[in-house]
Short mmCIF file of C-alpha atoms in Angstrom, two decimals:
data_model
loop_
_atom_site.label_atom_id
_atom_site.label_comp_id
_atom_site.label_asym_id
_atom_site.label_seq_id
_atom_site.Cartn_x
_atom_site.Cartn_y
_atom_site.Cartn_z
CA MET A 1 -2.74 -7.74 17.74
CA LYS A 2 -2.45 -11.38 16.52
CA HIS A 3 0.11 -13.29 14.55
CA LEU A 4 -0.53 -14.86 11.15
CA THR A 5 -0.95 -18.59 11.13
CA GLN A 6 -0.14 -18.94 7.43
CA ASP A 7 3.04 -17.85 5.57
CA ILE A 8 2.87 -14.82 3.30
CA LYS A 9 3.87 -16.22 -0.13
CA GLU A 10 5.61 -13.04 -1.22
CA PHE A 11 8.09 -13.40 1.66
CA SER A 12 9.43 -16.57 0.07
CA VAL A 13 11.90 -14.39 -1.86
CA LEU A 14 13.61 -13.43 1.40
CA LYS A 15 16.78 -15.13 2.63
CA LYS A 16 15.10 -15.80 5.98
CA TYR A 17 11.32 -15.77 6.50
CA PRO A 18 10.40 -13.29 9.27
CA SER A 19 8.39 -15.26 11.85
CA PRO A 20 6.13 -14.62 13.51
CA ILE A 21 4.36 -11.85 11.61
CA TYR A 22 1.90 -9.84 13.71
CA TYR A 23 -1.12 -8.08 12.26
CA ILE A 24 -4.07 -5.83 12.98
CA GLY A 25 -6.74 -5.47 10.32
CA ASN A 26 -8.01 -7.19 7.17
CA THR A 27 -5.75 -10.05 6.18
CA ALA A 28 -7.86 -10.61 3.02
CA LEU A 29 -5.83 -7.77 1.46
CA LEU A 30 -2.85 -10.12 1.29
CA LYS A 31 -4.64 -12.05 -1.47
CA ASN A 32 -4.83 -9.00 -3.70
CA ARG A 33 -2.37 -7.77 -6.34
CA LYS A 34 -0.11 -5.30 -4.56
CA ILE A 35 2.28 -2.52 -5.47
CA SER A 36 4.78 -0.94 -3.10
CA ILE A 37 5.19 2.86 -3.05
CA VAL A 38 8.03 4.51 -1.10
CA GLY A 39 9.93 7.82 -1.15
CA SER A 40 11.18 10.90 0.61
CA ARG A 41 9.98 11.97 3.99
CA ARG A 42 10.04 15.59 2.63
CA PRO A 43 8.43 15.23 -0.78
CA SER A 44 8.05 18.24 -3.05
CA SER A 45 4.54 19.48 -3.90
CA TYR A 46 5.03 17.85 -7.39
CA THR A 47 5.83 14.49 -5.74
CA GLN A 48 2.94 14.86 -3.31
CA ALA A 49 0.44 15.40 -6.15
CA LEU A 50 1.70 12.48 -8.28
CA THR A 51 2.04 10.11 -5.36
CA HIS A 52 -1.59 10.85 -4.45
CA GLU A 53 -2.72 10.30 -8.09
CA LEU A 54 -0.81 7.08 -8.46
CA SER A 55 -2.03 5.57 -5.20
CA SER A 56 -5.66 6.57 -5.56
CA LYS A 57 -5.96 5.35 -9.22
CA LEU A 58 -4.18 2.03 -8.52
CA SER A 59 -6.32 1.35 -5.38
CA LEU A 60 -9.54 2.14 -7.33
CA ARG A 61 -8.40 -0.64 -9.74
CA GLY A 62 -8.37 -3.02 -6.79
CA ILE A 63 -4.56 -2.88 -6.38
CA THR A 64 -3.58 -2.82 -2.72
CA ILE A 65 -0.91 -0.18 -1.97
CA VAL A 66 1.94 -1.21 0.37
CA SER A 67 4.15 1.22 2.26
CA GLY A 68 5.80 1.82 5.61
CA ALA A 69 3.52 4.38 7.39
CA ALA A 70 6.37 6.85 7.69
CA MET A 71 6.01 10.59 7.18
CA GLY A 72 6.07 11.93 3.66
CA VAL A 73 5.50 9.67 0.66
CA ASP A 74 4.53 6.69 2.77
CA SER A 75 1.70 8.49 4.50
CA LEU A 76 0.56 10.17 1.25
CA ALA A 77 0.41 6.74 -0.43
CA HIS A 78 -1.66 5.22 2.37
CA ASN A 79 -3.99 8.19 2.72
CA ALA A 80 -4.79 8.38 -0.99
CA THR A 81 -6.05 4.80 -1.30
CA TYR A 82 -9.66 4.18 -1.92
CA ASP A 83 -11.24 3.14 1.38
CA PHE A 84 -7.84 2.36 2.85
CA ASN A 85 -7.11 -0.47 0.39
CA THR A 86 -3.61 -0.45 1.81
CA ILE A 87 -1.08 -2.46 3.87
CA ALA A 88 1.30 -0.68 6.28
CA VAL A 89 4.42 -2.56 7.37
CA MET A 90 5.64 -1.26 10.72
CA ALA A 91 9.14 -1.09 12.14
CA ASN A 92 7.87 -1.62 15.76
CA GLY A 93 5.37 -3.57 17.79
CA LEU A 94 1.83 -2.94 16.67
CA ASN A 95 0.68 -1.68 20.05
CA ILE A 96 2.86 1.40 19.32
CA ARG A 97 1.56 3.84 16.71
CA TYR A 98 4.77 5.29 15.31
CA PRO A 99 5.46 7.93 14.18
CA SER A 100 3.03 9.66 16.59
CA VAL A 101 2.21 12.31 13.98
CA ASN A 102 0.63 9.49 11.93
CA THR A 103 -1.50 8.08 14.78
CA SER A 104 -4.79 8.90 13.08
CA LEU A 105 -3.63 7.39 9.77
CA ILE A 106 -2.40 4.20 11.44
CA LYS A 107 -5.66 3.85 13.36
CA ASN A 108 -7.61 4.13 10.06
CA ILE A 109 -5.37 1.49 8.46
CA GLU A 110 -5.97 -0.79 11.51
CA GLU A 111 -9.72 -0.44 11.12
CA LYS A 112 -10.05 -0.65 7.35
CA GLY A 113 -6.70 -1.83 5.91
CA LEU A 114 -3.98 -4.00 7.28
CA CYS A 115 -0.94 -3.33 9.56
CA LEU A 116 1.86 -5.89 9.65
CA SER A 117 5.01 -6.18 11.76
CA ALA A 118 7.79 -8.60 12.41
CA TYR A 119 8.16 -7.16 15.91
CA ALA A 120 6.41 -8.20 19.16
CA LYS A 121 4.41 -6.02 21.52
CA ASP A 122 6.27 -3.01 23.03
CA GLU A 123 9.30 -3.38 20.71
CA LYS A 124 10.39 0.09 19.60
CA ALA A 125 11.68 1.15 16.22
CA ARG A 126 15.44 1.12 15.74
CA ALA A 127 17.82 1.54 12.83
CA TYR A 128 17.87 -2.20 11.98
CA THR A 129 14.06 -2.53 12.31
CA PHE A 130 13.59 0.20 9.69
CA VAL A 131 15.84 -1.72 7.32
CA GLN A 132 13.87 -4.93 7.74
CA ARG A 133 10.64 -3.01 7.43
CA ASN A 134 11.81 -1.65 4.04
CA GLU A 135 12.71 -5.13 2.87
CA LEU A 136 9.26 -6.45 3.73
CA VAL A 137 7.51 -3.52 2.00
CA VAL A 138 9.45 -4.27 -1.21
CA ALA A 139 8.78 -8.06 -0.90
CA LEU A 140 5.00 -7.60 -0.73
CA GLY A 141 4.63 -5.61 -3.96
CA GLU A 142 4.71 -6.91 -7.53
CA VAL A 143 6.81 -3.86 -8.36
CA LEU A 144 8.35 -0.97 -6.45
CA ILE A 145 7.61 2.66 -7.19
CA ILE A 146 9.99 5.31 -5.75
CA THR A 147 8.37 8.70 -6.23
CA GLN A 148 11.30 10.74 -4.87
CA ALA A 149 14.65 9.97 -3.32
CA GLU A 150 17.91 11.72 -2.71
CA LEU A 151 21.34 10.09 -3.07
CA ASN A 152 22.19 7.65 -0.16
CA SER A 153 18.62 7.76 1.15
CA GLY A 154 16.61 4.96 2.73
CA SER A 155 14.46 4.73 -0.40
CA LEU A 156 17.56 3.77 -2.41
CA ARG A 157 18.12 0.96 0.07
CA SER A 158 14.68 -0.21 -0.89
CA PHE A 159 15.86 -0.19 -4.49
CA GLU A 160 18.71 -2.51 -3.48
CA PHE A 161 16.16 -4.88 -1.96
CA ALA A 162 14.13 -4.81 -5.09
CA GLN A 163 17.19 -5.73 -7.21
CA LYS A 164 17.93 -8.71 -4.90
CA GLN A 165 14.28 -9.78 -5.21
CA ASN A 166 14.21 -9.33 -9.01
CA LYS A 167 11.47 -6.67 -8.78
CA LYS A 168 10.94 -4.05 -11.42
CA VAL A 169 11.49 -0.50 -10.17
CA PHE A 170 9.60 2.54 -11.41
CA VAL A 171 10.31 6.23 -10.73
CA LEU A 172 8.79 9.57 -11.62
CA ALA A 173 10.32 12.06 -14.07
CA HIS A 174 11.78 15.06 -12.08
CA ARG A 175 13.34 18.35 -13.02
CA ILE A 176 17.11 18.69 -13.18
CA GLY A 177 18.58 18.95 -9.66
CA GLU A 178 15.59 17.28 -7.95
CA SER A 179 15.29 13.75 -6.60
CA LEU A 180 18.92 13.00 -7.44
CA GLY A 181 18.63 9.46 -6.18
CA THR A 182 16.00 8.45 -8.71
CA GLN A 183 17.65 10.56 -11.40
CA ASP A 184 20.75 8.46 -10.88
CA LEU A 185 18.74 5.22 -11.26
CA ILE A 186 17.40 6.55 -14.56
CA ILE A 187 20.93 7.48 -15.83
CA GLN A 188 22.14 3.96 -14.98
CA ASN A 189 19.06 2.33 -16.67
CA LYS A 190 18.14 0.71 -13.36
CA ALA A 191 14.56 2.00 -13.20
CA GLU A 192 11.79 2.68 -15.66
CA VAL A 193 10.22 6.11 -15.73
CA ILE A 194 6.49 6.75 -15.31
CA TYR A 195 5.74 9.49 -17.84
CA ASP A 196 1.98 9.10 -17.89
CA ILE A 197 0.16 7.89 -14.77
CA ASP A 198 -2.92 6.70 -16.60
CA ASP A 199 -0.86 4.64 -19.07
CA PHE A 200 0.99 3.07 -16.07
CA VAL A 201 -2.17 2.34 -14.13
CA ASN A 202 -3.87 0.78 -17.18
CA GLN A 203 -1.18 -1.95 -17.12
CA TYR A 204 -2.73 -3.23 -13.88
CA LYS A 205 -6.22 -4.23 -14.80
CA ILE A 206 -7.72 -6.85 -12.53
CA GLU A 207 -10.22 -9.53 -13.39
CA GLU A 208 -12.86 -8.04 -11.13
CA GLU A 209 -13.20 -5.03 -13.46
CA ASN A 210 -15.30 -7.34 -15.65
CA LYS A 211 -17.44 -8.49 -12.70
CA ASP A 212 -20.32 -6.95 -10.84
CA GLU A 213 -19.73 -3.20 -10.28
CA ILE A 214 -21.73 -3.15 -7.03
CA LEU A 215 -19.96 -6.12 -5.46
CA LEU A 216 -16.59 -4.64 -6.43
CA PHE A 217 -17.59 -1.27 -4.89
CA CYS A 218 -18.52 -2.99 -1.63
CA LYS A 219 -15.54 -5.37 -1.63
CA TYR A 220 -13.88 -3.96 1.50
CA GLY A 221 -17.06 -2.63 3.16
CA ILE A 222 -18.54 0.67 2.22
CA ASN A 223 -20.85 3.13 4.02
CA ILE A 224 -24.44 2.36 3.16
CA GLN A 225 -25.18 6.04 2.36
CA LEU A 226 -22.31 6.16 -0.17
CA ALA A 227 -23.59 2.97 -1.75
CA LEU A 228 -27.13 4.33 -1.97
CA GLU A 229 -25.93 7.61 -3.50
CA LYS A 230 -24.05 5.69 -6.24
CA PHE A 231 -26.45 2.83 -6.97
CA GLY A 232 -29.84 3.82 -5.46
CA ASN A 233 -32.42 1.12 -4.85
CA LYS A 234 -30.21 -1.50 -6.51
CA ILE A 235 -28.57 -1.81 -3.09
CA TYR A 236 -31.81 -2.92 -1.47
CA GLU A 237 -32.38 -5.34 -4.35
CA TYR A 238 -28.98 -6.88 -3.82
CA GLU A 239 -29.61 -7.21 -0.11
CA LEU A 240 -32.95 -9.03 -0.73
CA GLU A 241 -31.24 -11.34 -3.18
CA GLY A 242 -28.59 -12.16 -0.58
CA LYS A 243 -25.69 -10.75 -2.61
CA ILE A 244 -24.73 -8.20 0.07
CA TYR A 245 -25.42 -7.62 3.79
CA SER A 246 -25.18 -4.64 6.10
CA LYS A 247 -23.64 -4.38 9.52
CA ASN A 248 -23.42 -1.21 11.62
CA GLY A 249 -24.13 0.97 8.57
CA ILE A 250 -21.53 -0.74 6.40
CA ILE A 251 -22.32 -2.88 3.30
CA TYR A 252 -20.32 -6.01 2.57
CA PRO A 253 -20.52 -8.61 -0.25
CA LYS A 254 -21.51 -12.12 0.82
#
């Protein structure tokens, strides 16, 4: 667990910069385009499926998914990302993996993605730390997606942070009587509805889509066997040409 030596530019929208910020993982993800996804701790099967689809398709585009590592929508959003192209903002010190039910997920994010926290070693999560965690999650993303929320839920507090930060908010279309919090945002014209996930994802093309497919595939480090299955001997050619290198069975771009 270390602390960042450079400010995170997205946090400039906050009234007070949280310092220091501690981290475990790949800080290069902070340079990527990012979208925040939050929602209910008890999502419906419909929400689970669409959260997974949104997160996986956005991350495959090179968009880094930001969430809070909580149960429910948060963990679904993190888990669905391609090769853990994700940032988890924690409400406690990073030596504590909380909630314990997500220990395996958090460990994977530490190893392949990025965990951030405004809290020092051994500091436990409390009501106020969850509030600040939610504010940081919103600040990191270009936009906020709330996939399910009930009235007066924590996810609606995230919406309030998005308003203060002038961030666009998107929600899913739900059936009558479900996700009443996001339904209320739609009624008040305070959020845009995602009716088609592919149409939404297509808004977020990144420059690297026009670049080398192999280098993009290996951007965050990829298992050599997966790379060989997809590209065959081209992988060895790229290694000989010095475009990529392997370490402990993982391929990385140079």
